[in-house]
Amino acid sequence: LRARDIENIGHGPLYRRLQTAIKAVIDDGILKVDDALPSERDLANELGISRVTVRNAMRALVEEGVLVQRHGAGTFVAPRVEQALSRLTSFTEDMITRGMKPGAVWIEKTLGHASPEEAMALNLSPGTEVTRLRRLRTANDKPMALEYAVVPRAFLPSPDEVEKSLYDALAKYGKKPERALQRLRAELFDGETAKILGVPDGSAALYIERRSFLANGTPVEFTRSYYRGDSYDFIAEMQVDA
Ligand code: GLP
């Protein structure tokens, strides 16, 4: 890896470009599973950049599952299975990754009782107390999705706990989801939802339903979202079996 490689790769903040550059080195097989990365200090010296930049890039790669940190031993290339799994991210994180400012406009925040469908999705007995959040999600202040999240009240005592990000609020209670099942389907916006999103009646929508779980398998979230078909791409990374 040379300073030149980072300057010429991708765009955005330097740490993002370093992140892409390190990933490319791994994808090209120059660094293999379990290989150690140089220390933060060595890499910073070698590339003539700050340690903070190196640290941020490494941290992002650990979060992405590309690298693993082993205490006292250093940073290593993560096993491929971990890398092949899709990353579970929040709307807030998704928009920041795309260089956009995430936002939310509240439509409904209430406490209620799980409907039969919600109870089934969250593995609760019907009527259990739930927290409901209906928000218009924006990116750079532009409407992007209509999102309706239902969380057992035991995990989120009140919708007022959510300032900007649902996942940040859940993290405060140690209930950040670790795994999720997601279903995507093509739909059309009807009159009411179209109006909220500022698109013509009957335009294309991407319906995304997510059930997410704690590490022990307890369902923590049942969310139904309608993304604008003209503004949102869902990207999946794929690979043939080894
Ligand atoms: C995505 C998912 C939702 C999830 C949300 C959390 O939009 N489709 O299921 O609730 O992210 O995002 P945030 O933490 O920004 O509220």
PDB file of C-alpha atoms and ligand atoms in Angstrom:
ATOM      1  CA  LEU A   1       0.000   0.000   0.000  1.00  0.00           C
ATOM      2  CA  ARG A   2       1.438   3.356  -0.973  1.00  0.00           C
ATOM      3  CA  ALA A   3       0.267   6.895  -0.342  1.00  0.00           C
ATOM      4  CA  ARG A   4      -0.435   7.210  -4.082  1.00  0.00           C
ATOM      5  CA  ASP A   5      -2.844   4.264  -3.999  1.00  0.00           C
ATOM      6  CA  ILE A   6      -4.998   6.008  -1.424  1.00  0.00           C
ATOM      7  CA  GLU A   7      -5.063   9.330  -3.196  1.00  0.00           C
ATOM      8  CA  ASN A   8      -6.250   7.674  -6.386  1.00  0.00           C
ATOM      9  CA  ILE A   9      -8.889   5.452  -4.906  1.00  0.00           C
ATOM     10  CA  GLY A  10     -12.555   6.318  -4.350  1.00  0.00           C
ATOM     11  CA  HIS A  11     -13.584   9.651  -2.928  1.00  0.00           C
ATOM     12  CA  GLY A  12     -14.661  11.196   0.347  1.00  0.00           C
ATOM     13  CA  PRO A  13     -12.660  11.573   3.541  1.00  0.00           C
ATOM     14  CA  LEU A  14      -9.150  10.128   3.614  1.00  0.00           C
ATOM     15  CA  TYR A  15     -10.038   7.387   6.077  1.00  0.00           C
ATOM     16  CA  ARG A  16     -12.783   6.137   3.741  1.00  0.00           C
ATOM     17  CA  ARG A  17     -10.288   5.966   0.902  1.00  0.00           C
ATOM     18  CA  LEU A  18      -7.807   4.131   3.080  1.00  0.00           C
ATOM     19  CA  GLN A  19     -10.627   1.749   4.023  1.00  0.00           C
ATOM     20  CA  THR A  20     -11.315   1.054   0.314  1.00  0.00           C
ATOM     21  CA  ALA A  21      -7.600   0.662  -0.391  1.00  0.00           C
ATOM     22  CA  ILE A  22      -7.100  -1.886   2.387  1.00  0.00           C
ATOM     23  CA  LYS A  23     -10.164  -3.798   1.188  1.00  0.00           C
ATOM     24  CA  ALA A  24      -8.762  -3.886  -2.331  1.00  0.00           C
ATOM     25  CA  VAL A  25      -5.489  -5.348  -1.037  1.00  0.00           C
ATOM     26  CA  ILE A  26      -7.509  -8.089   0.691  1.00  0.00           C
ATOM     27  CA  ASP A  27      -9.762  -8.692  -2.333  1.00  0.00           C
ATOM     28  CA  ASP A  28      -6.663  -9.042  -4.525  1.00  0.00           C
ATOM     29  CA  GLY A  29      -5.407 -11.766  -2.196  1.00  0.00           C
ATOM     30  CA  ILE A  30      -2.265  -9.838  -1.225  1.00  0.00           C
ATOM     31  CA  LEU A  31      -3.406 -10.056   2.383  1.00  0.00           C
ATOM     32  CA  LYS A  32      -5.093 -13.362   3.234  1.00  0.00           C
ATOM     33  CA  VAL A  33      -7.380 -14.595   6.010  1.00  0.00           C
ATOM     34  CA  ASP A  34      -5.623 -14.406   9.385  1.00  0.00           C
ATOM     35  CA  ASP A  35      -2.748 -12.264   8.046  1.00  0.00           C
ATOM     36  CA  ALA A  36      -1.775  -9.513  10.473  1.00  0.00           C
ATOM     37  CA  LEU A  37      -2.021  -5.876   9.459  1.00  0.00           C
ATOM     38  CA  PRO A  38       0.811  -3.484  10.262  1.00  0.00           C
ATOM     39  CA  SER A  39       0.356  -1.550  13.489  1.00  0.00           C
ATOM     40  CA  GLU A  40      -1.507   1.734  13.424  1.00  0.00           C
ATOM     41  CA  ARG A  41       1.725   3.633  13.963  1.00  0.00           C
ATOM     42  CA  ASP A  42       3.685   1.816  11.257  1.00  0.00           C
ATOM     43  CA  LEU A  43       0.952   2.258   8.689  1.00  0.00           C
ATOM     44  CA  ALA A  44       0.566   5.940   9.534  1.00  0.00           C
ATOM     45  CA  ASN A  45       4.340   6.512   9.235  1.00  0.00           C
ATOM     46  CA  GLU A  46       4.627   4.551   6.039  1.00  0.00           C
ATOM     47  CA  LEU A  47       1.794   6.439   4.352  1.00  0.00           C
ATOM     48  CA  GLY A  48       2.592   9.813   5.861  1.00  0.00           C
ATOM     49  CA  ILE A  49      -0.900  10.225   7.292  1.00  0.00           C
ATOM     50  CA  SER A  50      -2.224  10.650  10.810  1.00  0.00           C
ATOM     51  CA  ARG A  51      -2.794   7.763  13.193  1.00  0.00           C
ATOM     52  CA  VAL A  52      -6.359   8.932  13.699  1.00  0.00           C
ATOM     53  CA  THR A  53      -7.062   8.389   9.994  1.00  0.00           C
ATOM     54  CA  VAL A  54      -5.585   4.899  10.148  1.00  0.00           C
ATOM     55  CA  ARG A  55      -7.556   4.142  13.295  1.00  0.00           C
ATOM     56  CA  ASN A  56     -10.830   5.295  11.719  1.00  0.00           C
ATOM     57  CA  ALA A  57     -10.249   3.185   8.617  1.00  0.00           C
ATOM     58  CA  MET A  58      -9.406   0.116  10.702  1.00  0.00           C
ATOM     59  CA  ARG A  59     -12.421   0.627  12.919  1.00  0.00           C
ATOM     60  CA  ALA A  60     -14.727   0.895   9.902  1.00  0.00           C
ATOM     61  CA  LEU A  61     -13.260  -2.317   8.479  1.00  0.00           C
ATOM     62  CA  VAL A  62     -13.763  -4.103  11.797  1.00  0.00           C
ATOM     63  CA  GLU A  63     -17.388  -2.943  11.840  1.00  0.00           C
ATOM     64  CA  GLU A  64     -17.776  -4.140   8.285  1.00  0.00           C
ATOM     65  CA  GLY A  65     -16.469  -7.556   9.303  1.00  0.00           C
ATOM     66  CA  VAL A  66     -13.449  -7.354   6.989  1.00  0.00           C
ATOM     67  CA  LEU A  67     -10.931  -7.174   9.850  1.00  0.00           C
ATOM     68  CA  VAL A  68     -10.926  -8.578  13.373  1.00  0.00           C
ATOM     69  CA  GLN A  69      -9.121  -7.157  16.367  1.00  0.00           C
ATOM     70  CA  ARG A  70      -7.611  -9.670  18.768  1.00  0.00           C
ATOM     71  CA  HIS A  71      -6.764  -8.233  22.127  1.00  0.00           C
ATOM     72  CA  GLY A  72      -3.074  -7.765  22.675  1.00  0.00           C
ATOM     73  CA  ALA A  73      -2.257  -9.428  19.338  1.00  0.00           C
ATOM     74  CA  GLY A  74      -3.278  -6.859  16.739  1.00  0.00           C
ATOM     75  CA  THR A  75      -5.557  -6.601  13.737  1.00  0.00           C
ATOM     76  CA  PHE A  76      -6.072  -9.442  11.277  1.00  0.00           C
ATOM     77  CA  VAL A  77      -7.952 -10.202   8.084  1.00  0.00           C
ATOM     78  CA  ALA A  78     -11.275 -11.750   9.146  1.00  0.00           C
ATOM     79  CA  PRO A  79     -12.371 -15.192   7.954  1.00  0.00           C
ATOM     80  CA  ARG A  80     -14.322 -14.979   4.711  1.00  0.00           C
ATOM     81  CA  VAL A  81     -17.597 -16.326   6.089  1.00  0.00           C
ATOM     82  CA  GLU A  82     -17.907 -13.273   8.282  1.00  0.00           C
ATOM     83  CA  GLN A  83     -17.231 -11.071   5.327  1.00  0.00           C
ATOM     84  CA  ALA A  84     -19.775 -12.792   3.123  1.00  0.00           C
ATOM     85  CA  LEU A  85     -22.596 -12.112   5.567  1.00  0.00           C
ATOM     86  CA  SER A  86     -24.466  -8.908   4.800  1.00  0.00           C
ATOM     87  CA  ARG A  87     -23.992  -6.232   7.358  1.00  0.00           C
ATOM     88  CA  LEU A  88     -26.907  -5.254   9.543  1.00  0.00           C
ATOM     89  CA  THR A  89     -27.132  -1.481   9.477  1.00  0.00           C
ATOM     90  CA  SER A  90     -29.573   1.262  10.399  1.00  0.00           C
ATOM     91  CA  PHE A  91     -31.046   3.890   8.115  1.00  0.00           C
ATOM     92  CA  THR A  92     -28.837   6.454   9.840  1.00  0.00           C
ATOM     93  CA  GLU A  93     -25.688   4.446   9.123  1.00  0.00           C
ATOM     94  CA  ASP A  94     -26.768   3.715   5.537  1.00  0.00           C
ATOM     95  CA  MET A  95     -27.219   7.376   4.719  1.00  0.00           C
ATOM     96  CA  ILE A  96     -23.975   8.434   6.391  1.00  0.00           C
ATOM     97  CA  THR A  97     -22.127   5.776   4.356  1.00  0.00           C
ATOM     98  CA  ARG A  98     -23.628   7.284   1.212  1.00  0.00           C
ATOM     99  CA  GLY A  99     -22.448  10.729   2.279  1.00  0.00           C
ATOM    100  CA  MET A 100     -25.963  12.012   3.016  1.00  0.00           C
ATOM    101  CA  LYS A 101     -27.480  13.625   6.077  1.00  0.00           C
ATOM    102  CA  PRO A 102     -30.066  11.290   7.674  1.00  0.00           C
ATOM    103  CA  GLY A 103     -33.200  12.752   9.184  1.00  0.00           C
ATOM    104  CA  ALA A 104     -36.623  11.781  10.474  1.00  0.00           C
ATOM    105  CA  VAL A 105     -40.010  13.453  10.680  1.00  0.00           C
ATOM    106  CA  TRP A 106     -42.369  11.924  13.220  1.00  0.00           C
ATOM    107  CA  ILE A 107     -45.782  10.808  12.046  1.00  0.00           C
ATOM    108  CA  GLU A 108     -46.807   8.698  14.997  1.00  0.00           C
ATOM    109  CA  LYS A 109     -45.262   7.782  18.324  1.00  0.00           C
ATOM    110  CA  THR A 110     -47.459   5.747  20.598  1.00  0.00           C
ATOM    111  CA  LEU A 111     -47.654   2.891  23.023  1.00  0.00           C
ATOM    112  CA  GLY A 112     -50.088   0.165  22.151  1.00  0.00           C
ATOM    113  CA  HIS A 113     -50.834  -3.527  22.157  1.00  0.00           C
ATOM    114  CA  ALA A 114     -49.432  -5.957  19.631  1.00  0.00           C
ATOM    115  CA  SER A 115     -51.821  -6.862  16.810  1.00  0.00           C
ATOM    116  CA  PRO A 116     -51.978 -10.565  15.928  1.00  0.00           C
ATOM    117  CA  GLU A 117     -49.562  -9.981  13.013  1.00  0.00           C
ATOM    118  CA  GLU A 118     -47.112  -8.017  15.172  1.00  0.00           C
ATOM    119  CA  ALA A 119     -47.360 -10.540  17.993  1.00  0.00           C
ATOM    120  CA  MET A 120     -46.525 -13.309  15.534  1.00  0.00           C
ATOM    121  CA  ALA A 121     -43.583 -11.373  14.065  1.00  0.00           C
ATOM    122  CA  LEU A 122     -42.166 -10.483  17.475  1.00  0.00           C
ATOM    123  CA  ASN A 123     -42.939 -13.805  19.120  1.00  0.00           C
ATOM    124  CA  LEU A 124     -45.118 -12.149  21.782  1.00  0.00           C
ATOM    125  CA  SER A 125     -48.516 -13.114  23.072  1.00  0.00           C
ATOM    126  CA  PRO A 126     -51.204 -10.997  21.386  1.00  0.00           C
ATOM    127  CA  GLY A 127     -51.898  -7.816  23.307  1.00  0.00           C
ATOM    128  CA  THR A 128     -48.388  -7.448  24.777  1.00  0.00           C
ATOM    129  CA  GLU A 129     -47.375  -3.804  25.103  1.00  0.00           C
ATOM    130  CA  VAL A 130     -45.386  -2.407  22.211  1.00  0.00           C
ATOM    131  CA  THR A 131     -43.811   0.915  21.277  1.00  0.00           C
ATOM    132  CA  ARG A 132     -44.744   2.172  17.822  1.00  0.00           C
ATOM    133  CA  LEU A 133     -42.757   4.613  15.723  1.00  0.00           C
ATOM    134  CA  ARG A 134     -43.932   5.852  12.378  1.00  0.00           C
ATOM    135  CA  ARG A 135     -41.423   8.139  10.738  1.00  0.00           C
ATOM    136  CA  LEU A 136     -40.733   9.718   7.420  1.00  0.00           C
ATOM    137  CA  ARG A 137     -37.051   9.092   6.808  1.00  0.00           C
ATOM    138  CA  THR A 138     -35.153  11.751   4.921  1.00  0.00           C
ATOM    139  CA  ALA A 139     -31.774  11.955   3.250  1.00  0.00           C
ATOM    140  CA  ASN A 140     -30.407  15.472   2.802  1.00  0.00           C
ATOM    141  CA  ASP A 141     -33.905  16.622   3.809  1.00  0.00           C
ATOM    142  CA  LYS A 142     -35.466  14.770   0.878  1.00  0.00           C
ATOM    143  CA  PRO A 143     -38.173  12.204   1.719  1.00  0.00           C
ATOM    144  CA  MET A 144     -36.781   8.717   1.215  1.00  0.00           C
ATOM    145  CA  ALA A 145     -38.941   6.209   3.054  1.00  0.00           C
ATOM    146  CA  LEU A 146     -41.936   5.797   5.261  1.00  0.00           C
ATOM    147  CA  GLU A 147     -41.019   3.545   8.136  1.00  0.00           C
ATOM    148  CA  TYR A 148     -43.219   1.884  10.700  1.00  0.00           C
ATOM    149  CA  ALA A 149     -41.311   0.185  13.515  1.00  0.00           C
ATOM    150  CA  VAL A 150     -42.838  -1.854  16.320  1.00  0.00           C
ATOM    151  CA  VAL A 151     -40.662  -2.804  19.301  1.00  0.00           C
ATOM    152  CA  PRO A 152     -41.720  -4.684  22.458  1.00  0.00           C
ATOM    153  CA  ARG A 153     -42.156  -2.102  25.196  1.00  0.00           C
ATOM    154  CA  ALA A 154     -39.913  -4.215  27.408  1.00  0.00           C
ATOM    155  CA  PHE A 155     -36.997  -3.178  25.136  1.00  0.00           C
ATOM    156  CA  LEU A 156     -38.033   0.405  24.436  1.00  0.00           C
ATOM    157  CA  PRO A 157     -40.205   1.885  27.202  1.00  0.00           C
ATOM    158  CA  SER A 158     -41.262   4.911  25.162  1.00  0.00           C
ATOM    159  CA  PRO A 159     -40.923   6.250  21.611  1.00  0.00           C
ATOM    160  CA  ASP A 160     -39.533   9.437  23.169  1.00  0.00           C
ATOM    161  CA  GLU A 161     -36.331   7.505  23.794  1.00  0.00           C
ATOM    162  CA  VAL A 162     -35.666   7.723  20.065  1.00  0.00           C
ATOM    163  CA  GLU A 163     -34.014  10.993  19.193  1.00  0.00           C
ATOM    164  CA  LYS A 164     -32.705  10.291  15.738  1.00  0.00           C
ATOM    165  CA  SER A 165     -31.868   6.640  15.431  1.00  0.00           C
ATOM    166  CA  LEU A 166     -33.898   3.703  16.704  1.00  0.00           C
ATOM    167  CA  TYR A 167     -30.807   1.514  16.804  1.00  0.00           C
ATOM    168  CA  ASP A 168     -28.915   4.081  18.886  1.00  0.00           C
ATOM    169  CA  ALA A 169     -31.833   4.169  21.350  1.00  0.00           C
ATOM    170  CA  LEU A 170     -31.884   0.364  21.560  1.00  0.00           C
ATOM    171  CA  ALA A 171     -28.102   0.332  22.016  1.00  0.00           C
ATOM    172  CA  LYS A 172     -28.544   2.527  25.117  1.00  0.00           C
ATOM    173  CA  TYR A 173     -30.523  -0.303  26.687  1.00  0.00           C
ATOM    174  CA  GLY A 174     -28.081  -2.929  25.464  1.00  0.00           C
ATOM    175  CA  LYS A 175     -30.724  -4.141  23.007  1.00  0.00           C
ATOM    176  CA  LYS A 176     -29.140  -3.355  19.671  1.00  0.00           C
ATOM    177  CA  PRO A 177     -30.145  -6.029  17.161  1.00  0.00           C
ATOM    178  CA  GLU A 178     -27.419  -8.403  16.066  1.00  0.00           C
ATOM    179  CA  ARG A 179     -29.169 -10.353  13.350  1.00  0.00           C
ATOM    180  CA  ALA A 180     -32.071  -9.688  11.024  1.00  0.00           C
ATOM    181  CA  LEU A 181     -34.308 -11.253   8.442  1.00  0.00           C
ATOM    182  CA  GLN A 182     -35.386  -8.964   5.680  1.00  0.00           C
ATOM    183  CA  ARG A 183     -37.971  -9.331   2.953  1.00  0.00           C
ATOM    184  CA  LEU A 184     -38.160  -7.043  -0.081  1.00  0.00           C
ATOM    185  CA  ARG A 185     -41.092  -6.668  -2.399  1.00  0.00           C
ATOM    186  CA  ALA A 186     -42.165  -4.342  -5.199  1.00  0.00           C
ATOM    187  CA  GLU A 187     -45.283  -2.317  -4.448  1.00  0.00           C
ATOM    188  CA  LEU A 188     -46.996   0.868  -5.527  1.00  0.00           C
ATOM    189  CA  PHE A 189     -47.556   3.924  -3.352  1.00  0.00           C
ATOM    190  CA  ASP A 190     -51.192   4.610  -2.728  1.00  0.00           C
ATOM    191  CA  GLY A 191     -52.682   8.066  -2.326  1.00  0.00           C
ATOM    192  CA  GLU A 192     -51.825   8.693   1.332  1.00  0.00           C
ATOM    193  CA  THR A 193     -48.274   7.333   1.366  1.00  0.00           C
ATOM    194  CA  ALA A 194     -47.554   8.960  -2.003  1.00  0.00           C
ATOM    195  CA  LYS A 195     -48.560  12.316  -0.588  1.00  0.00           C
ATOM    196  CA  ILE A 196     -46.311  11.958   2.482  1.00  0.00           C
ATOM    197  CA  LEU A 197     -43.342  11.062   0.273  1.00  0.00           C
ATOM    198  CA  GLY A 198     -44.123  13.734  -2.292  1.00  0.00           C
ATOM    199  CA  VAL A 199     -44.366  11.343  -5.242  1.00  0.00           C
ATOM    200  CA  PRO A 200     -47.223  10.839  -7.744  1.00  0.00           C
ATOM    201  CA  ASP A 201     -49.984   8.459  -6.716  1.00  0.00           C
ATOM    202  CA  GLY A 202     -49.222   4.940  -7.965  1.00  0.00           C
ATOM    203  CA  SER A 203     -45.454   5.378  -8.300  1.00  0.00           C
ATOM    204  CA  ALA A 204     -43.059   2.542  -7.557  1.00  0.00           C
ATOM    205  CA  ALA A 205     -42.196   1.645  -3.984  1.00  0.00           C
ATOM    206  CA  LEU A 206     -39.794  -0.845  -2.521  1.00  0.00           C
ATOM    207  CA  TYR A 207     -41.411  -2.510   0.461  1.00  0.00           C
ATOM    208  CA  ILE A 208     -38.888  -3.732   3.030  1.00  0.00           C
ATOM    209  CA  GLU A 209     -39.902  -5.709   6.070  1.00  0.00           C
ATOM    210  CA  ARG A 210     -37.303  -6.379   8.728  1.00  0.00           C
ATOM    211  CA  ARG A 211     -37.437  -8.572  11.798  1.00  0.00           C
ATOM    212  CA  SER A 212     -34.338  -8.202  13.887  1.00  0.00           C
ATOM    213  CA  PHE A 213     -33.105 -10.180  16.842  1.00  0.00           C
ATOM    214  CA  LEU A 214     -30.840  -9.983  19.851  1.00  0.00           C
ATOM    215  CA  ALA A 215     -27.848 -12.307  19.972  1.00  0.00           C
ATOM    216  CA  ASN A 216     -29.913 -14.847  21.935  1.00  0.00           C
ATOM    217  CA  GLY A 217     -32.581 -14.965  19.222  1.00  0.00           C
ATOM    218  CA  THR A 218     -35.240 -12.808  20.921  1.00  0.00           C
ATOM    219  CA  PRO A 219     -37.055 -10.658  18.324  1.00  0.00           C
ATOM    220  CA  VAL A 220     -36.540  -6.969  19.038  1.00  0.00           C
ATOM    221  CA  GLU A 221     -38.008  -5.172  16.033  1.00  0.00           C
ATOM    222  CA  PHE A 222     -40.690  -5.594  13.393  1.00  0.00           C
ATOM    223  CA  THR A 223     -40.423  -2.804  10.832  1.00  0.00           C
ATOM    224  CA  ARG A 224     -42.337  -2.213   7.647  1.00  0.00           C
ATOM    225  CA  SER A 225     -40.831   0.385   5.319  1.00  0.00           C
ATOM    226  CA  TYR A 226     -41.778   1.853   1.982  1.00  0.00           C
ATOM    227  CA  TYR A 227     -38.786   3.265   0.152  1.00  0.00           C
ATOM    228  CA  ARG A 228     -39.128   5.507  -2.872  1.00  0.00           C
ATOM    229  CA  GLY A 229     -38.516   3.317  -5.888  1.00  0.00           C
ATOM    230  CA  ASP A 230     -36.899   6.199  -7.739  1.00  0.00           C
ATOM    231  CA  SER A 231     -34.314   6.975  -5.046  1.00  0.00           C
ATOM    232  CA  TYR A 232     -33.279   3.815  -3.319  1.00  0.00           C
ATOM    233  CA  ASP A 233     -31.149   0.924  -4.540  1.00  0.00           C
ATOM    234  CA  PHE A 234     -30.710  -2.190  -2.522  1.00  0.00           C
ATOM    235  CA  ILE A 235     -27.279  -3.635  -3.121  1.00  0.00           C
ATOM    236  CA  ALA A 236     -26.313  -7.189  -2.246  1.00  0.00           C
ATOM    237  CA  GLU A 237     -22.795  -8.503  -2.513  1.00  0.00           C
ATOM    238  CA  MET A 238     -22.665 -12.042  -3.869  1.00  0.00           C
ATOM    239  CA  GLN A 239     -20.095 -14.710  -4.356  1.00  0.00           C
ATOM    240  CA  VAL A 240     -20.075 -18.287  -5.686  1.00  0.00           C
ATOM    241  CA  ASP A 241     -19.322 -21.042  -3.189  1.00  0.00           C
ATOM    242  CA  ALA A 242     -15.633 -21.710  -2.757  1.00  0.00           C
TER     243      ALA A 242
HETATM  244  C1  GLP B   1     -33.547   0.573   8.471  1.00  0.00           C
HETATM  245  C2  GLP B   1     -34.383  -0.679   8.649  1.00  0.00           C
HETATM  246  C3  GLP B   1     -35.327  -0.581   9.825  1.00  0.00           C
HETATM  247  C4  GLP B   1     -34.620  -0.082  11.060  1.00  0.00           C
HETATM  248  C5  GLP B   1     -33.928   1.229  10.775  1.00  0.00           C
HETATM  249  C6  GLP B   1     -33.161   1.760  11.977  1.00  0.00           C
HETATM  250  O1  GLP B   1     -34.291   1.596   7.892  1.00  0.00           O
HETATM  251  N1  GLP B   1     -35.155  -0.980   7.432  1.00  0.00           N
HETATM  252  O2  GLP B   1     -35.853  -1.867  10.061  1.00  0.00           O
HETATM  253  O3  GLP B   1     -35.546   0.123  12.102  1.00  0.00           O
HETATM  254  O4  GLP B   1     -33.009   1.029   9.718  1.00  0.00           O
HETATM  255  O5  GLP B   1     -32.603   2.981  11.605  1.00  0.00           O
HETATM  256  P1  GLP B   1     -32.329   4.155  12.638  1.00  0.00           P
HETATM  257  O6  GLP B   1     -31.464   3.584  13.716  1.00  0.00           O
HETATM  258  O7  GLP B   1     -31.662   5.192  11.819  1.00  0.00           O
HETATM  259  O8  GLP B   1     -33.652   4.593  13.169  1.00  0.00           O
END
